[in-house]
Structures are given as C-alpha cells and as structure tokens.
Short mmCIF file of C-alpha atoms and ligand atoms in Angstrom, two decimals:
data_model
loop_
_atom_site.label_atom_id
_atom_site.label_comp_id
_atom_site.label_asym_id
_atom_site.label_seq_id
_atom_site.Cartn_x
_atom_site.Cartn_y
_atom_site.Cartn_z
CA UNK Y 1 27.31 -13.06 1.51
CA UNK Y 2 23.97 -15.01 1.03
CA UNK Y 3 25.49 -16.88 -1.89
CA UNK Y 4 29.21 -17.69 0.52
CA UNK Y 5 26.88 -18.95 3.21
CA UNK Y 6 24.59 -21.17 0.51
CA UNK Y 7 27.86 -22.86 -0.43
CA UNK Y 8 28.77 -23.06 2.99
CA UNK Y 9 25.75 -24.99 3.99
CA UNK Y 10 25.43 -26.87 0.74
CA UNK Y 11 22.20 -25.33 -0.42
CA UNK Y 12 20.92 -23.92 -3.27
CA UNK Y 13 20.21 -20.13 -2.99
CA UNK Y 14 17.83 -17.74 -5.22
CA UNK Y 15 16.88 -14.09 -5.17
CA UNK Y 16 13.12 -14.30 -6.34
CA UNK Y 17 10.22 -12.46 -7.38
CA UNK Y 18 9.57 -8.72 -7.67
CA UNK Y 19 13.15 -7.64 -6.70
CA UNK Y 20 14.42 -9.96 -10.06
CA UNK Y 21 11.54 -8.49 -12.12
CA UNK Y 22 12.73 -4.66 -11.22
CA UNK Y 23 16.07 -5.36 -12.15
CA UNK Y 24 15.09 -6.61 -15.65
CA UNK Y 25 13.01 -3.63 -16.03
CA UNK Y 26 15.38 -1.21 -14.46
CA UNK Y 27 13.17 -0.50 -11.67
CA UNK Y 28 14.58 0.46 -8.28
CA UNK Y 29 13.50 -2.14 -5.46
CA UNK Y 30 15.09 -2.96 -2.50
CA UNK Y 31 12.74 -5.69 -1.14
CA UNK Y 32 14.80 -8.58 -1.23
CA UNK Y 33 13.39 -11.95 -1.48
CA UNK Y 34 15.50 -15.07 -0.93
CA UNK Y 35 14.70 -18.75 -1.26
CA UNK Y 36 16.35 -21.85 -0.50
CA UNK Y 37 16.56 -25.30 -1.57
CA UNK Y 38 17.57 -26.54 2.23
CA UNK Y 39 16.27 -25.89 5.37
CA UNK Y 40 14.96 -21.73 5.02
CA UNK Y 41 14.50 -21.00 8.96
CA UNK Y 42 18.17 -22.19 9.56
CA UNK Y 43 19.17 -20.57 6.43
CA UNK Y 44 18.08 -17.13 7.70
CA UNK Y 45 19.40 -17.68 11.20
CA UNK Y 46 22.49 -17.87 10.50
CA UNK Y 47 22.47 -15.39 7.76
CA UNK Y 48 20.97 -13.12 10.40
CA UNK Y 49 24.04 -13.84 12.42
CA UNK Y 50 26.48 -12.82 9.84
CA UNK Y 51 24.74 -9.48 9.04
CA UNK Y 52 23.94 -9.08 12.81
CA UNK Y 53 20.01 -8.79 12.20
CA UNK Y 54 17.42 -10.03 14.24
CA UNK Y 55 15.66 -13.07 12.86
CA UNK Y 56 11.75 -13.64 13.10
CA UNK Y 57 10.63 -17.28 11.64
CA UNK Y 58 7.38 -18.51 10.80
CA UNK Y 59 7.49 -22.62 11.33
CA UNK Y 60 4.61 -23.56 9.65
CA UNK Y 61 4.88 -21.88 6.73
CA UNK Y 62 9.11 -22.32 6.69
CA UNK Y 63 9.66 -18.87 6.54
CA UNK Y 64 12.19 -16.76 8.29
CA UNK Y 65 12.20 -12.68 8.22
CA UNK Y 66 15.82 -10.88 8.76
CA UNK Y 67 15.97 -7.24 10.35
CA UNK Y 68 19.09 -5.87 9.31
CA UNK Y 69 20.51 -3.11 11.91
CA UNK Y 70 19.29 -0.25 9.54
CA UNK Y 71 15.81 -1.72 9.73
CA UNK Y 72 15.76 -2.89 6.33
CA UNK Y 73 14.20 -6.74 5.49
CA UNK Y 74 14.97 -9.56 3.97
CA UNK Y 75 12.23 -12.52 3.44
CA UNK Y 76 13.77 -16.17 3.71
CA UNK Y 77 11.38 -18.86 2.20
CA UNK Y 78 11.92 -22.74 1.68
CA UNK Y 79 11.45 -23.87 -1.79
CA UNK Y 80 8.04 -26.06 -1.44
CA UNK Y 81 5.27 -27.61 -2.83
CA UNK Y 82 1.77 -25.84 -1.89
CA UNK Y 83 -1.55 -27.18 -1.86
CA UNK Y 84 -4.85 -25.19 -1.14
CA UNK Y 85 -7.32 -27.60 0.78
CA UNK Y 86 -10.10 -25.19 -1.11
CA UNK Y 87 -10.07 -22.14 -2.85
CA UNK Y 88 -8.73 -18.45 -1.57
CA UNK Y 89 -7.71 -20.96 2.00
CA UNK Y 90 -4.28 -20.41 3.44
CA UNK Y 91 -1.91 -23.34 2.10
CA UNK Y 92 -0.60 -26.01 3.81
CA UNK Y 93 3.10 -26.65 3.40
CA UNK Y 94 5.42 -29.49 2.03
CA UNK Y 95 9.19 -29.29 1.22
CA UNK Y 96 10.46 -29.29 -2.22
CA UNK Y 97 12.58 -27.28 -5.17
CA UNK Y 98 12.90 -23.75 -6.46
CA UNK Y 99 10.40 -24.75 -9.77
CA UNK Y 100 7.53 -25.89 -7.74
CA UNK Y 101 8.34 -22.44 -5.35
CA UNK Y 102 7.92 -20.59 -8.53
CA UNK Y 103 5.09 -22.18 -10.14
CA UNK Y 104 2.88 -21.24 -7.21
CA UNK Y 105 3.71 -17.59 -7.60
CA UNK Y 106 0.67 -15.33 -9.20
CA UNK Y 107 2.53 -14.22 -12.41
CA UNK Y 108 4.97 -15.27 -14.99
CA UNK Y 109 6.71 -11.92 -14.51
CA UNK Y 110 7.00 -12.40 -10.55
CA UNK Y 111 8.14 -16.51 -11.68
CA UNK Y 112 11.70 -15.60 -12.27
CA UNK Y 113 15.00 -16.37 -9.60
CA UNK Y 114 18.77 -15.49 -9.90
CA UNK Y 115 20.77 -17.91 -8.36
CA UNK Y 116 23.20 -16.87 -5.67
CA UNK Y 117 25.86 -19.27 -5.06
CA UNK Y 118 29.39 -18.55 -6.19
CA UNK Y 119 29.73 -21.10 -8.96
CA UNK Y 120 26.08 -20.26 -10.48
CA UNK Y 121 26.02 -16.51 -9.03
CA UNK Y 122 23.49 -14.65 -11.76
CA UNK Y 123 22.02 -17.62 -13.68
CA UNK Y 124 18.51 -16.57 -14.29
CA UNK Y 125 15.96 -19.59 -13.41
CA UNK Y 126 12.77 -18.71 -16.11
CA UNK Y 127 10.75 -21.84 -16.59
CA UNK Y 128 7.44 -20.39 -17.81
CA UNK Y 129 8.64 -17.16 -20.33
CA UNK Y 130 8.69 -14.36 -17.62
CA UNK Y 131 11.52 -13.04 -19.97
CA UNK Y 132 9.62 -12.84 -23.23
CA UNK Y 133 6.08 -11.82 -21.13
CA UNK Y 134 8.33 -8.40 -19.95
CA UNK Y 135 9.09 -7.66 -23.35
CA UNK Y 136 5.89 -8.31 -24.94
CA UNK Y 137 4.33 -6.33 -21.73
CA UNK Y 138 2.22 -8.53 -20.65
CA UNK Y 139 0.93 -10.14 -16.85
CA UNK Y 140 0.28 -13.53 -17.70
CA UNK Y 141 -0.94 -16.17 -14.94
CA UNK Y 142 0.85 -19.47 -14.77
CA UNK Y 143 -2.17 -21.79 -14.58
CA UNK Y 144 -5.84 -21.65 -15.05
CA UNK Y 145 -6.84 -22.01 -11.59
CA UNK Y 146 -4.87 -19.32 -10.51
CA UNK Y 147 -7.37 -16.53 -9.69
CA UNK Y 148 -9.42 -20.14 -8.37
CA UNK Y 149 -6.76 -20.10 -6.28
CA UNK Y 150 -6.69 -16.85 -4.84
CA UNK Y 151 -8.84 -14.57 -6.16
CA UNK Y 152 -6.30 -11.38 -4.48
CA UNK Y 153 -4.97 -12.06 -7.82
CA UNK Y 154 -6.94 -10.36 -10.02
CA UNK Y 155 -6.39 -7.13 -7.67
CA UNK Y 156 -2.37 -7.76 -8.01
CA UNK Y 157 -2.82 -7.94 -12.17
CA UNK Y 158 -4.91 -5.08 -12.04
CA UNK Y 159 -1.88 -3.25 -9.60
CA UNK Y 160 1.23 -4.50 -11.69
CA UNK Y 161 -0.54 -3.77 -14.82
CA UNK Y 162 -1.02 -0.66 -14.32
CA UNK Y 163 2.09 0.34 -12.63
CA UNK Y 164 3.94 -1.06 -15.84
CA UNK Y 165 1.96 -0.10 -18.64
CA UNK Y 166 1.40 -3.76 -19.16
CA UNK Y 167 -2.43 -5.47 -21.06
CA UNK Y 168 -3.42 -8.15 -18.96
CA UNK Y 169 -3.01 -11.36 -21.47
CA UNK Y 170 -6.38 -12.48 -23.07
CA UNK Y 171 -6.48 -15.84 -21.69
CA UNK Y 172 -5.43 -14.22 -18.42
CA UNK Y 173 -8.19 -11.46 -18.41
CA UNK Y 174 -11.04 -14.41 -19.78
CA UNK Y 175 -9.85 -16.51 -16.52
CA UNK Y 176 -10.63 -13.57 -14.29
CA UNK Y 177 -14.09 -12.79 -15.96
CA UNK Y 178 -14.26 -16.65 -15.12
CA UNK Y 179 -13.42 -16.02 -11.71
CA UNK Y 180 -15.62 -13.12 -11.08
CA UNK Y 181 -18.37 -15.01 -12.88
CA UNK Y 182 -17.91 -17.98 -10.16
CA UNK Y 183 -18.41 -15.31 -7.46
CA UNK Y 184 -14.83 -15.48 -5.86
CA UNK Y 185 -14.99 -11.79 -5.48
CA UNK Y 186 -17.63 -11.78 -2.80
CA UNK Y 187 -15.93 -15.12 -1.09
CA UNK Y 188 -12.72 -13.16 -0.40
CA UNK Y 189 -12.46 -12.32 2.71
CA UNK Y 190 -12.74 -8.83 4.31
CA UNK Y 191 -9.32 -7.91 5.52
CA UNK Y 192 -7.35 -9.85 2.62
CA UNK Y 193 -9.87 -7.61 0.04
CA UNK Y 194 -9.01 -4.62 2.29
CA UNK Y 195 -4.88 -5.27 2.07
CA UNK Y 196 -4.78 -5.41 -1.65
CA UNK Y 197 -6.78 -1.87 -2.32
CA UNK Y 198 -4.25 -0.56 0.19
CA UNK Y 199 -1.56 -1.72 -2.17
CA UNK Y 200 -3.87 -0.41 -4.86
CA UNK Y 201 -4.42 3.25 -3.22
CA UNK Y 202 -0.22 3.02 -2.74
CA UNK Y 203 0.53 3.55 -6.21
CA UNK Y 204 0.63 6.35 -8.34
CA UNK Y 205 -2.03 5.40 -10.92
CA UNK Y 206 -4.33 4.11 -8.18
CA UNK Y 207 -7.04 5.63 -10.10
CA UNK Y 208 -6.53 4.05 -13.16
CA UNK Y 209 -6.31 0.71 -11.28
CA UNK Y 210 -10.27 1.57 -10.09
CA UNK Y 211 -11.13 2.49 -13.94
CA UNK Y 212 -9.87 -1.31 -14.74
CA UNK Y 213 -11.60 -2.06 -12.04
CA UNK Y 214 -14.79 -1.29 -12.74
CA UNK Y 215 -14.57 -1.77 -16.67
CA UNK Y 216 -13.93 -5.72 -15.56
CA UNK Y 217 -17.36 -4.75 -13.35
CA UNK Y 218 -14.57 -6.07 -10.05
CA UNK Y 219 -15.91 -3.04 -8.23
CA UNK Y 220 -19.62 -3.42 -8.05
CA UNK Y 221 -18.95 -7.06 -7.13
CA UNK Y 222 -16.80 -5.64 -4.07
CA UNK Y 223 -19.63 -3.56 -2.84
CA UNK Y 224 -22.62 -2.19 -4.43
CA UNK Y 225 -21.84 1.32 -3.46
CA UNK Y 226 -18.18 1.32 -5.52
CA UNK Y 227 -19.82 2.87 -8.71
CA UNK Y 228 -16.91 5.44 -9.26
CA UNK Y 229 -19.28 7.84 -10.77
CA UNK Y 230 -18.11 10.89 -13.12
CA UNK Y 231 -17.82 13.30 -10.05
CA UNK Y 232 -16.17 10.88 -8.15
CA UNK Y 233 -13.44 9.93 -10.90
CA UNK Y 234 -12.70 13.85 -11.11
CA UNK Y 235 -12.06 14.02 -7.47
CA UNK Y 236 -9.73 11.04 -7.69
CA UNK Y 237 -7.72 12.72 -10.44
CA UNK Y 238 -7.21 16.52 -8.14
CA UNK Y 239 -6.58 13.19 -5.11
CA UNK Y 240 -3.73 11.75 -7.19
CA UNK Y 241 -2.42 14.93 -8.00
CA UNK Y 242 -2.09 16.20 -4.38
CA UNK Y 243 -0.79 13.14 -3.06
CA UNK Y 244 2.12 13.31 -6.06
CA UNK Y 245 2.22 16.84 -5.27
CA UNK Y 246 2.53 16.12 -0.95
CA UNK Y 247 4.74 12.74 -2.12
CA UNK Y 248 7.64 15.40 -3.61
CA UNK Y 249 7.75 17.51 -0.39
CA UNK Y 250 9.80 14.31 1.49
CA UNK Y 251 7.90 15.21 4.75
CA UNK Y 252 8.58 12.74 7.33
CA UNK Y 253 5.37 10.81 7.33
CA UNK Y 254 3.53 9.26 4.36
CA UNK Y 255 -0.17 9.75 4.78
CA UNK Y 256 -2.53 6.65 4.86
CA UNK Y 257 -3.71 6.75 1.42
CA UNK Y 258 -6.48 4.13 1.70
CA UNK Y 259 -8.22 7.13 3.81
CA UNK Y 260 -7.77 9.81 1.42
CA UNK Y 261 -9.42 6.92 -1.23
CA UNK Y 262 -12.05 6.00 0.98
CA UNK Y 263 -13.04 9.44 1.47
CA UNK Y 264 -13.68 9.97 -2.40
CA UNK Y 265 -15.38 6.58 -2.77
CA UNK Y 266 -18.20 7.44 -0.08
CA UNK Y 267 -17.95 11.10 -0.62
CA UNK Y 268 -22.02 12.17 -0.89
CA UNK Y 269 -22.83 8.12 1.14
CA UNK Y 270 -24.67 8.53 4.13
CA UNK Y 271 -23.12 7.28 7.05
CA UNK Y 272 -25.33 4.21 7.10
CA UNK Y 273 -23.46 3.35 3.88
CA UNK Y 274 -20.38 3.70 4.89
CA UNK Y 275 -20.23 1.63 7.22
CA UNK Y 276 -21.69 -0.97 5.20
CA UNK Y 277 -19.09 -0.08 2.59
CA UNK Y 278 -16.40 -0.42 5.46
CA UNK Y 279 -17.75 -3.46 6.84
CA UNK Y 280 -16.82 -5.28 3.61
CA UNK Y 281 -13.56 -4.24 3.74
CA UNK Y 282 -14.10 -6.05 7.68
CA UNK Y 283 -12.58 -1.87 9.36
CA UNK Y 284 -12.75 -2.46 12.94
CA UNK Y 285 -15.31 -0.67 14.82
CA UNK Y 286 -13.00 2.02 15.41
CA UNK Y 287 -11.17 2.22 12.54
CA UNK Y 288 -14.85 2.82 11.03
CA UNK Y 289 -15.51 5.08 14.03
CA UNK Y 290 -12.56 7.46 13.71
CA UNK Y 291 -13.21 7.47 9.58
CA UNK Y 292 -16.72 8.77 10.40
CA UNK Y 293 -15.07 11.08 13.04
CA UNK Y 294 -12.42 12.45 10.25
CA UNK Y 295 -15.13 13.29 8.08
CA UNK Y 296 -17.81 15.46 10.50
CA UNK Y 297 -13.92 17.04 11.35
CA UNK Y 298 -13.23 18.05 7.67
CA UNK Y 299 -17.09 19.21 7.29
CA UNK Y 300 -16.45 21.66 10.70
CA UNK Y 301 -13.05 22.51 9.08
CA UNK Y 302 -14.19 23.62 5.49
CA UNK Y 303 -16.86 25.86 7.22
CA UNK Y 304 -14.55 27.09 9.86
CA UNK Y 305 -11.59 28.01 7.04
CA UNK Y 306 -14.64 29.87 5.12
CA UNK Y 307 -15.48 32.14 7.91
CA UNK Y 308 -11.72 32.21 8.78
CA UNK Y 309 -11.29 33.13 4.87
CA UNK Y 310 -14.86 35.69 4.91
CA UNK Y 311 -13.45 37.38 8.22
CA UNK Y 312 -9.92 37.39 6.53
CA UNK Y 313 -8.71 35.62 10.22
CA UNK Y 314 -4.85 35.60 11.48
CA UNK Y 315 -3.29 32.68 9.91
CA UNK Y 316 -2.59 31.62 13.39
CA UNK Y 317 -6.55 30.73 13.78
CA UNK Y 318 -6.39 28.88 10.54
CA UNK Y 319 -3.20 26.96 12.09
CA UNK Y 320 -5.11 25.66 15.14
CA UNK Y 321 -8.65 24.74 12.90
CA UNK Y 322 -6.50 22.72 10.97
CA UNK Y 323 -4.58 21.15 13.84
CA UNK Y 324 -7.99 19.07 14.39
CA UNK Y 325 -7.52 17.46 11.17
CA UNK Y 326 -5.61 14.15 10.63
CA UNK Y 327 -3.05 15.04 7.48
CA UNK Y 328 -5.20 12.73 5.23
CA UNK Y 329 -7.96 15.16 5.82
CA UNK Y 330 -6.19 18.30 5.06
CA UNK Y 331 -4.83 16.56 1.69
CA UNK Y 332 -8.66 15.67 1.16
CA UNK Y 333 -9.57 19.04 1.26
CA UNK Y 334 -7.23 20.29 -0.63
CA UNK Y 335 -8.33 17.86 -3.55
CA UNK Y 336 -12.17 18.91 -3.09
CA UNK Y 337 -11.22 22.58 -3.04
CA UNK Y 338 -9.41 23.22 -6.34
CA UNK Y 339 -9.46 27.17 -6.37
CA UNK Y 340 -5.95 28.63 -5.63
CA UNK Y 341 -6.41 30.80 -2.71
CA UNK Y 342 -7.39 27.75 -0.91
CA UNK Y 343 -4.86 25.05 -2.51
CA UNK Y 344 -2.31 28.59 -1.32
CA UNK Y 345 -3.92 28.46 2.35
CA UNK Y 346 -3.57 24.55 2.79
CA UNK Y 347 -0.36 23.90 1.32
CA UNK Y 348 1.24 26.93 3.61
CA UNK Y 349 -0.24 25.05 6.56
CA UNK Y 350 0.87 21.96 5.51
CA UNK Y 351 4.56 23.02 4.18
CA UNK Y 352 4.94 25.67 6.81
CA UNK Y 353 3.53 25.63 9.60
CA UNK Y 354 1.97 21.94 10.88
CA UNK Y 355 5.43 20.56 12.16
CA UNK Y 356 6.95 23.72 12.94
CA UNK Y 357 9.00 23.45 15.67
CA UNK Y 358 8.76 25.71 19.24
CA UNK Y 359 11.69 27.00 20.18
CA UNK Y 360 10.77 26.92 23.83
CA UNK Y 361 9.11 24.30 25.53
CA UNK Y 362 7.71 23.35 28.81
CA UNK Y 363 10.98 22.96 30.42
CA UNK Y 364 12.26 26.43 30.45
CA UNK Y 365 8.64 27.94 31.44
CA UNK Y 366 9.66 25.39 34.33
CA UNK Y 367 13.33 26.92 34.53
CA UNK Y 368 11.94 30.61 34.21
CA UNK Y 369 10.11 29.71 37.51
CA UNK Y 370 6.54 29.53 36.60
CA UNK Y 371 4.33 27.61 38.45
CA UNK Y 372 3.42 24.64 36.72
CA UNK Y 373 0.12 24.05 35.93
CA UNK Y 374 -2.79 24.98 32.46
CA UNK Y 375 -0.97 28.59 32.11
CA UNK Y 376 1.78 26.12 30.17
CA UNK Y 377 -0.76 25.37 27.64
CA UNK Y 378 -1.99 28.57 26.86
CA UNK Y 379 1.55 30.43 26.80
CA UNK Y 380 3.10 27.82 24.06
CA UNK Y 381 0.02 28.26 22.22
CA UNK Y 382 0.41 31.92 21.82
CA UNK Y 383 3.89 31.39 20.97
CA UNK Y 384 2.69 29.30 18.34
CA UNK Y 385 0.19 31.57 17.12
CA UNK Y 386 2.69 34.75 16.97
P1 ATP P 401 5.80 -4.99 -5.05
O1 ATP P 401 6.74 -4.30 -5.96
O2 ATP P 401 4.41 -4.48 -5.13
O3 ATP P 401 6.30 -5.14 -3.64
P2 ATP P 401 6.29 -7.80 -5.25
O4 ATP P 401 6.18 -8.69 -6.44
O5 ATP P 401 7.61 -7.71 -4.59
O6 ATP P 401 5.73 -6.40 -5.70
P3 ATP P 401 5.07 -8.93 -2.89
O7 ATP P 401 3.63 -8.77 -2.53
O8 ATP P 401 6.11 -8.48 -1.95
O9 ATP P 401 5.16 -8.22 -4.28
O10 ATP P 401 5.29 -10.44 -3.25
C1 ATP P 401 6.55 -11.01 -3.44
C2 ATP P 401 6.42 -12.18 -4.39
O11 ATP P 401 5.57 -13.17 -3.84
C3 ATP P 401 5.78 -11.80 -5.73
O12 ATP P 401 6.75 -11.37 -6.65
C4 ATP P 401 5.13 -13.08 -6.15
O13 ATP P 401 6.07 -13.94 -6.77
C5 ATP P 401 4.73 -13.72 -4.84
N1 ATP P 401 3.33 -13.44 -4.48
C6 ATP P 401 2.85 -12.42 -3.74
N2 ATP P 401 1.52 -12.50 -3.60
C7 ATP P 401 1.13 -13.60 -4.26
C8 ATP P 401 -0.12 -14.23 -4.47
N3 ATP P 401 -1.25 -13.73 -3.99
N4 ATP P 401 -0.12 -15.37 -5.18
C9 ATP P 401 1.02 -15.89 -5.66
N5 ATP P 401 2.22 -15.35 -5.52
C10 ATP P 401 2.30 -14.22 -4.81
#
C-alpha cells in the first residue's frame, strides 16, 4: 500500500534500516521504517488515512509516526541532509535524497533500503557494502567521525555486535578507542547514556555487551564505580538466566530490566554511591528514590522469607512478603539466591500465585449485604491467603 500511494504522489519510497537488515539475516522484526524522497509528514498523513491510524509528526525534524489500529508503528522520515552544529548535538535538518539519509545512519549494516514503489518494488539501495559487511560479520561505521558524531554509537556497535555474533571492524574499533581517548564518553549526556544501556540490559547477551564494555575500558569511563568485578559478572550470568528463564513464561508484563542490571552493578555500593552512579545516568530524584526503596524492600524480604523458610510459614505469608516487592526485585532475588528450595519458593510465587485471580471481589461482599467499610480488606485477604 505504501509503495501504491508513493506512485500515487510521485515520490520515491524506501523501507530502511534495521527492519531491511533482519530480513537479510532472517531475523524476525516488525519495526518498520519508511523514508521518502518527497514531502515525509504528508507522506504519512495520508498513509495514516488509508490504514486508518492515527498520525503524530515531528516538523522540525520531518518526521511523521503512524499508529495503526492494533497499536503497531510505523516511522515516516524525509530523506535529508544532516549537519551536527558540534559533536553528540541534536541535528539540524535540510531536505535531500535517500543516499545522504543513509550515509548519516551509524552502520553499514543499518545503511541499506528496499525500494517500495511498484515499478522498483524490492530493489535493494547498498551504497557503502552493507551486503558484503553481513556476510563477512562485521559492524563497520560509514565515516571516521562517526562515533565524533555521536558517541551513543559505540554503545549501539557494542549492542548489534553482540546480538549477531559480529567483530567490530578494526578501523571501526581504533575510531572508538579514538573516541573514548577524546573523552566523548563523559560528554554524553545523562539520559541519552541512560537510553542506550536500557537497550543494552534488553537483550539477551546484555552481559556480554558489559564484558566488551569494559575490555574497551567504556565502563570505567561511564562511571568509576562500573568495575564489573568477578562476583558481580557471576551474578549477571544467574540475572540473564532468570530473566530468559521469566522471558519463556509469556506473563503479561516484561520486567524493567535496566533495574534488575542496576541492582547487580551497585550490589555491595553504599547508597551514597548509588546515587552518584544514578546521577550519571541523570535518574530523577525519584526514580533514584524508589531504586533505593526497592532495595531496603528486597533486604526486609530475604530476611523475612528466611524466617518464613526457618519457621516453615504457610505459603500464604510468603505470598503477602513478596507482594511488597516490585517483580524486578523478586527476579533479583531469585538470581542472588541460587539454591533450589528457594529458586522452588520464588518461581511458585511468581508462576502461581502473584496474579492469581479472586474469584470474589468487593462487589458481591457489597451484594451479600455487608457493610462497607476496612472488614472488605481483611476478608479478600484471607481469601487470598486460603
Ligand atoms: P533494533 O533492532 O535494536 O530496533 P534498529 O536498527 O531498528 O535496531 P533503531 O534504534 O530503531 O534500531 O534505529 C533505526 C535506524 O536508525 C537504524 O537502523 C539506523 O539506521 C538508524 N539509527 C539509529 N540510531 C542511530 C544513531 N545513533 N546514529 C545513526 N543512525 C542511527
């Protein structure tokens, strides 16, 4: 429909970046990126009309984002020239074509488009060998500036390299020692720093992305504190298995991973330290607050589920300790504690017995006749608890 439309409005069309790099690697993604050699905002809008999504544009950077009805997205960019008024600022934008669009994109691998239109549908558009760098398995930087540039870079190479299996080229990995050597670590900001280890703590080999990390020495020049010592590592490694292990149950929500990491990476830091640690990463106030909060919680949980464990408790008691603790806390503990009675206990909880569902509620205490009023409380708790 994109490609009908294109022709429609006389414009050139491309799918771009990651979604054309999964489907030469066979990779599943369904984060569709579109660009357009036209006008991208008007482009989307009327695309958006045709699927019946909502349409979202950003003027000054020409961008429009579609909402389809099933909530999925699709990113609409105009092809255009960038340039940075100084290093790791936000660009300022100028029209122009789908090589110049490409050419300011981080890697040679994320440089490829498919065109869209009828008459070209599935040309591949490769101008700097993203095609040979997938086979040869390599991330590969399209200029020497690049991590100049935008120094978030080095984080993505680190990310898609390890996700893939791919070496980091050598001219590539001498530009970021460059880079780090310049200092553009510490001149990245806070929150943009604090996005990419999200990313980072999203994948599956999030751990090995922090042993690159701090091999290229990227993680002492984030903060001091980010030694990712020996005990540390072997907490990350029971982390990564729980989290594969909690990924394969389908619950309804995802945990916030960059918790669950954060935890590890000032596990044994006073609290002084933390916050310094989350100050880098610029954590407001309260997300800092309720991270020191979750971990005086798991502290009073571990001791409460020993006495629960010593006094061999009702699993009902265990239920409502637990209850205090965010999910990312309960998977935390579970990584620290790697004996199998308590890995048996926690997963129970956490499979069993967290989201299960009342079958009464409120309402028919109400239709039974009871006076409303704190009695509610304690009768649906002892439901719970038989
Ligand atoms: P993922 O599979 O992690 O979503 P992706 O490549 O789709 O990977 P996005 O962050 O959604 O990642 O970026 C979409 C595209 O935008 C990338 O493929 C790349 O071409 C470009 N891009 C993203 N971030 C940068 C950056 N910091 N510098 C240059 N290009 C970037």
């Amino acid at each position: 429909e994109a490609g009908e439309l294109a022709d429609e409005l006389e414009q050139s069309i491309y799918a771009v970046g990651g979604f054309v790099r999964d489907i030469l690697m066979d990779t599943p993604n369904l984060d569709l990126d579109l660009v357009v050699e036209g006008d991208g905002i008007a482009f989307a809008q009327a695309l958006g009309d045709k699927l019946g999504g909502r349409v979202r544009a950003h003027r000054k950077f020409q961008t429009a984002v579609i909402v389809l009805p099933d909530g999925q997205h699709i990113d609409v960019a105009t092809a255009r020239l960038e340039y940075y008024e100084y290093p790791a600022a936000l660009p300022t934008v100028e029209l122009s074509s789908i090589k110049m669009d490409l050419y300011r994109r981080d890697f040679t691998i994320n440089a490829l488009a498919v065109q869209l239109n009828k008459s070209q549908f599935g040309r591949l558009v490769d101008f700097f060998g993203a095609q040979r760098d997938i086979k040869n398995r390599v991330i590969r930087v399209l200029h020497s500036l690049s991590f100049v540039e935008d120094p978030t870079r080095i984080l993505r190479a680190i990310r898609f390299a390890q996700r893939y299996s791919f070496q980091i080229g050598g001219q590539t990995e001498r530009l970021i020692k460059n880079a780090l050597g310049l200092g553009m670590m510490e001149k990245l900001s806070g929150s943009r720093l604090f996005n990419e280890m999200c990313l980072i703590f999203e994948e599956k080999t999030a751990l090995a992305c922090l042993r690159q990390m701090r091999d290229l020495r990227l993680l002492s020049a984030i903060h001091p504190m980010l030694t990712l010592s020996p005990a540390q590592e072997e907490l990350l490694e029971e982390i990564e298995k729980v989290l594969e292990w909690y990924r394969l149950l389908y619950l309804n929500h995802a945990p916030r991973s960059w918790i669950i990491y954060f935890m590890a990476l000032a596990n044994g830091a006073k609290d002084e330290e933390t916050q310094s640690l989350a100050e880098r990463f610029n954590l407001t106030p309260k997300q800092i607050n309720d991270f020191l909060a979750l971990r005086k919680q798991l502290n009073q949980s571990i001791y409460h589920y020993k006495m629960w464990k010593h006094r061999k408790g009702p699993l009902s008691q265990l239920c409502f300790q637990l209850d205090e603790l965010p999910v990312e806390g309960v998977l935390f503990f579970m990584s620290k504690f790697k004996q199998e009675a308590t890995r048996r206990d926690l997963s129970q909880y956490l499979t069993r017995l967290k989201d299960a569902e009342l079958d009464i509620s409120g309402r028919d205490l109400q239709l039974a006749g009871l006076p409303e009023g704190p009695a509610y409380g304690e009768i649906l708790k002892k439901v719970r608890a038989a």
